[in-house]
Amino acid sequence: MAESGDVSRLRVGLVLILCFLKWVHAVTDPNDFEVLMDFKKGLENPELLRWPEEGDDDPCGPPLWPHVFCSDGRVTQIQVQNMSLAGSLPENFNQLTKLYNLGLQKNNFTGKLPTFRGLSELQYAFLDFNHFDTIPADFFDGLTSIRVLSLDYNPLNHTAGWSFPAALEGSSQLTNLSISSCNLVGPLPDFLGKLPLLNSLRLSYNQLAGEIPANFGQSSMTVLWLNNQEGGGLSGTLDVVGEMTSLTELWLQGNSFTGTIPDSIGGLVLLKKLNLNGNKLAGVIPQGLADLELDDLDLNNNHFMGPIPKFKASKVSYASNSFCQSKPGLSCAEQVNVLLDFVADLNYPVSIASEWSGNDPCGVPWPGLNCDANSKVSVINLPRRNLTVWRP
Ligand SMILES: *[C@@H]1O[C@H](CO)[C@@H](O)[C@H](O)[C@H]1NC(C)=O
Ligand SMILES: *[C@@H]1O[C@H](CO)[C@@H](O)[C@H](O)[C@H]1NC(C)=O
Ligand SMILES: *[C@@H]1O[C@H](CO)[C@@H](O)[C@H](O)[C@H]1NC(C)=O
Ligand SMILES: *[C@@H]1O[C@H](CO)[C@@H](O)[C@H](O)[C@H]1NC(C)=O
Ligand SMILES: *[C@@H]1O[C@H](CO)[C@@H](O)[C@H](O)[C@H]1NC(C)=O
């Protein structure tokens, strides 16, 4: 009898110790637990998570549930990238207020993104390569610690599109922002150029329009992808990118940029990849660009004129332009040089730059020119083309 009394006292003691340990180790916050349960309920294939069925209400463990990380009983990370998860996220997701690293990328999440408003400790959020179709207007409010945010390749607000989120102005820790192929419409906001730590900005395959804001010139971004905007895309000149001396990658292909490549491009000595394919750029290639030691330079499908310089780039393409020669290093005919000076004074209007191509203005006379019997240009006649003499 004495023995059995000892055993039961021992039992009680053990239970007390276990309770105490559990209390010291901080049981998972019940509200965080509820959000995780709602997360699981929203999935069509929750079994892939390998979370315990009934009876274990302690994802923070020990042992920790798979894909969950905690600190002091609060959920700090959910990592489920590339697991083929299908379903939607719960509305109350932003109650996980201690979340700092979220990896949901490369799954089949669908439906509306819940707001992330007030997730003030969130530093990394990977939501890319899913099928989220709606983003609430207050999604970005109060993301004061966010460093890396990736939403690429989600069909967000497909019908009306959505404007660049103004609330990110308050996210001064932001280093990497990626919102490619997400149906962004309208202009780029000024504040992007002023985010002090912004290093990589990738906004390819949207419907952005307007010019690159002037204060991008003060940014220390290294990667800027603004390529392939639907519906005409970005416009204006490239003058500002000539000031972005930290750039290593600049992708501007598939837009409507006009004017010439600024001479200042020669100052972008860190640049490795430059893609200007498919714009309305014109003029002569500046020697400073030819001298840059690029890995990859794409000038295809513009209205560049004059000679093709000898490029120092390892890989370069320049098809479908209005160069005078088809090979690098060859100069233009004397007459062509005179005509080039003439169109330079008009700032290379696209209507002329697109038509005056090759090294023989008189073979089949270029539009607007008449030639005499000696194949010399005798008349320049360009009525109703809205030409004005241009002084920089
Ligand atoms: C995703 O997972 C599959 C196998 O489950 C693997 O083959 C593939 O490489 C992974 N992709 C990425 C991008 O991690
Ligand atoms: C996502 O769903 C599509 C069908 O809707 C399917 O073809 C694809 O394999 C799924 N991908 C993953 C990662 O589960
Ligand atoms: C996206 O669309 C939804 C539903 O139409 C709308 O409520 C929301 O404000 C839109 N998001 C943004 C960021 O404009
Ligand atoms: C952030 O951008 C830089 C520059 O492109 C890149 O090297 C780095 O891997 C990116 N980090 C993340 C987490 O995507
Ligand atoms: C010339 O400019 C006027 C007014 O800016 C415009 O309406 C017209 O379409 C332009 N014509 C051409 C040929 O560009």
Coordinates of C-alpha atoms and ligand atoms in Angstrom, one line a residue, residues 148 176 199-200 223, ligand 4:
V148 CA 11.9 40.8 -49.4
N176 CA 13.9 43.1 -52.9
N199 CA 18.3 46.8 -54.3
S200 CA 16.2 44.8 -56.7
V223 CA 18.6 45.1 -60.6
Ligands
LIG4 C1 17.7 40.2 -53.7 O1 18.2 40.8 -54.9 C2 19.5 40.6 -55.1 C3 19.9 41.3 -56.3 O2 19.3 40.8 -57.4 C4 19.8 39.1 -55.2 O3 21.2 38.8 -55.4 C5 19.3 38.3 -54.0 O4 19.4 37.0 -54.2 C6 17.8 38.7 -53.8 N1 17.4 38.1 -52.6 C7 16.2 37.4 -52.5 C8 15.9 36.8 -51.1 O5 15.5 37.3 -53.4

